[in-house]
Coordinates of N, CA and C in Angstrom, one line a residue:
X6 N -19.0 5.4 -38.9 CA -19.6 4.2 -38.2 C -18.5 3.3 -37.7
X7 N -17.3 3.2 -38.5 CA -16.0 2.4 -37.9 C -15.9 2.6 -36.4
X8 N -15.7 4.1 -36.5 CA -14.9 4.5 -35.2 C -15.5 4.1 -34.1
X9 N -17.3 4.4 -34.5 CA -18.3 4.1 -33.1 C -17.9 2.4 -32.9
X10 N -18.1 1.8 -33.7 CA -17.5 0.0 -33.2 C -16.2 -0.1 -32.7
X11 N -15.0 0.9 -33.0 CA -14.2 0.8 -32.2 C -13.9 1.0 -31.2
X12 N -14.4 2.2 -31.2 CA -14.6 2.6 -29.7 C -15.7 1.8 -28.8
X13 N -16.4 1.3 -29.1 CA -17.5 0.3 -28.3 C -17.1 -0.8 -27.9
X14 N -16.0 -1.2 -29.1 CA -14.8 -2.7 -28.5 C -13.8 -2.2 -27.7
X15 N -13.5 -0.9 -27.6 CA -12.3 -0.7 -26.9 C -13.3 -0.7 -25.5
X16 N -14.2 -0.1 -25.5 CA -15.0 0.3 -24.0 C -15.0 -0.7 -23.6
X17 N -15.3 -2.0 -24.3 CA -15.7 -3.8 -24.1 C -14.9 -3.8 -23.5
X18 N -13.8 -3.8 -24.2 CA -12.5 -5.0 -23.8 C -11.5 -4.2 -22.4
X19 N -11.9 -2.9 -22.6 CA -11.5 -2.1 -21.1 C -12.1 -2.5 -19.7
X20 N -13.8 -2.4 -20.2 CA -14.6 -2.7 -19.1 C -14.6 -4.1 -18.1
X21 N -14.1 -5.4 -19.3 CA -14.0 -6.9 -19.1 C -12.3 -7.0 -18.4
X22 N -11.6 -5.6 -18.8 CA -10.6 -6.1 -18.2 C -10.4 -5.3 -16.8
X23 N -11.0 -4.3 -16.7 CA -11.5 -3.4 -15.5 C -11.9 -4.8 -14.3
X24 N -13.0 -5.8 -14.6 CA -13.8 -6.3 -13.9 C -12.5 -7.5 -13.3
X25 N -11.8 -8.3 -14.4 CA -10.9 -9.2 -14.1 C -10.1 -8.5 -13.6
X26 N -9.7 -7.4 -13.2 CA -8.7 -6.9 -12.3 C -9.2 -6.4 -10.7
X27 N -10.4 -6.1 -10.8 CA -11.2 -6.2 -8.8 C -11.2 -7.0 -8.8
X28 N -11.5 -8.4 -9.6 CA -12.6 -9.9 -9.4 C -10.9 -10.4 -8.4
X29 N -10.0 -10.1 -9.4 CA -8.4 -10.6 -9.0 C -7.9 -10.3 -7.5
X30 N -8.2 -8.9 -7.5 CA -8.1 -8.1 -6.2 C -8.3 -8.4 -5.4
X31 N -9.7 -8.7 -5.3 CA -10.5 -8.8 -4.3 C -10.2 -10.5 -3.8
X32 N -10.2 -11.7 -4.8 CA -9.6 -12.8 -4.6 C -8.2 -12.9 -4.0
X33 N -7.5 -12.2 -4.2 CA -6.4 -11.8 -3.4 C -6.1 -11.7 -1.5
X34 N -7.2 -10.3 -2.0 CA -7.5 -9.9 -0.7 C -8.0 -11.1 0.7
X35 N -9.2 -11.6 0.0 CA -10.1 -12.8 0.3 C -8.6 -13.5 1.3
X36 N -8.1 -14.5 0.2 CA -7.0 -15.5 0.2 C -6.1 -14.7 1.5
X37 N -5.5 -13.4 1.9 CA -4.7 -13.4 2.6 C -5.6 -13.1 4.2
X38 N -6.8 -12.6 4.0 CA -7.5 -12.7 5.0 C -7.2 -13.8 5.7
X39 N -7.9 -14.8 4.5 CA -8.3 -16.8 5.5 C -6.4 -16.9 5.5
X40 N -5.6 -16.9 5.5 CA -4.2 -16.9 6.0 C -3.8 -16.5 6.7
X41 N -4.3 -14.9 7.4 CA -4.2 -14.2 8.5 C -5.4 -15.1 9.6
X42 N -6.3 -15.7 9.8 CA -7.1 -16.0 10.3 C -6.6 -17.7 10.5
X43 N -6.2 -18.4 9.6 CA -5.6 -19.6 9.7 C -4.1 -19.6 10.6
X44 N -3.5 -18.5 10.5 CA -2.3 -18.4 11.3 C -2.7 -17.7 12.6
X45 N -3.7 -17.0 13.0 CA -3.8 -16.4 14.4 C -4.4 -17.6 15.2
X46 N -4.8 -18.4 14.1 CA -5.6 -19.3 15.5 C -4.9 -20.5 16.0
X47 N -4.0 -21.3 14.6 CA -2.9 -21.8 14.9 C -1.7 -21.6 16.2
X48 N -1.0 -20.1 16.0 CA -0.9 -19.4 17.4 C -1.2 -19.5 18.2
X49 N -2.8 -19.2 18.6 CA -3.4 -19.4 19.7 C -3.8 -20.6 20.4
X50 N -3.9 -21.4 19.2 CA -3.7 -23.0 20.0 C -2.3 -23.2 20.3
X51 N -1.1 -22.7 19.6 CA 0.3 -23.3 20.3 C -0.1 -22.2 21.1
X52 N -0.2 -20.9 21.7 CA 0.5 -20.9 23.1 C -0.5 -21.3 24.0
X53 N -2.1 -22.2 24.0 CA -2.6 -23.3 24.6 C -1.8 -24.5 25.1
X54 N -1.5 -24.7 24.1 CA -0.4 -26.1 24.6 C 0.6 -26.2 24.9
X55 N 1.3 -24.7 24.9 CA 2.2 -24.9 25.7 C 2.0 -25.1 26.9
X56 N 1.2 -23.9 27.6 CA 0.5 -24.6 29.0 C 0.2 -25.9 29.7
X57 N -0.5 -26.5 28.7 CA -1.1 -27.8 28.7 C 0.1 -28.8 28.6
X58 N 1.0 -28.8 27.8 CA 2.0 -29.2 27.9 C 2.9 -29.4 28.9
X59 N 3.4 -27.7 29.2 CA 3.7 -27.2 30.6 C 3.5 -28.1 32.0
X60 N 1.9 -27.7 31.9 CA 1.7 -28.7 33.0 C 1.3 -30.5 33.4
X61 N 1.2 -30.9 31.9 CA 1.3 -32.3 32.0 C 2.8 -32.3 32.2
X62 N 3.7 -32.5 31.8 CA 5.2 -32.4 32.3 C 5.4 -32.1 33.8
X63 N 4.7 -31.6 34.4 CA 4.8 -31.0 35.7 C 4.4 -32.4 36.5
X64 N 3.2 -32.5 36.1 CA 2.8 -33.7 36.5 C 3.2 -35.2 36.8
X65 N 3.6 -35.3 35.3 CA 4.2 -36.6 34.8 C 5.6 -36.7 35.6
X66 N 6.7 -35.8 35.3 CA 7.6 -35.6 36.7 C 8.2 -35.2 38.1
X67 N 6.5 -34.6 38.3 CA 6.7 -34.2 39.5 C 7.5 -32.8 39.9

């Protein structure tokens, strides 16, 4: 009867740590997504303003 409780806490404490290691993963994952998505678009507004920049300067001196 021991063994079956032990083995049923080992299955526990495998399965709970199985789950905190996707839950981690995947938070991971998540986090460098919105960082890849926070930096492409940052980019894309600088090379906007450069333009815009570009040509107010053009402007301003002719």
């Amino acid at each position: 009867m021991e063994a079956a409780l032990v083995g049923l806490a080992g299955t526990t404490v495998g399965a709970v740590t199985g789950f905190a290691g996707a839950w981690l993963a995947q938070r991971g994952q998540v986090r460098i997504q919105h960082e890849q998505r926070l930096h492409a678009e940052q980019v894309r507004w600088l090379d906007d303003k450069k333009g815009l920049y570009r040509d107010l300067l053009i402007r301003l001196y002719g």
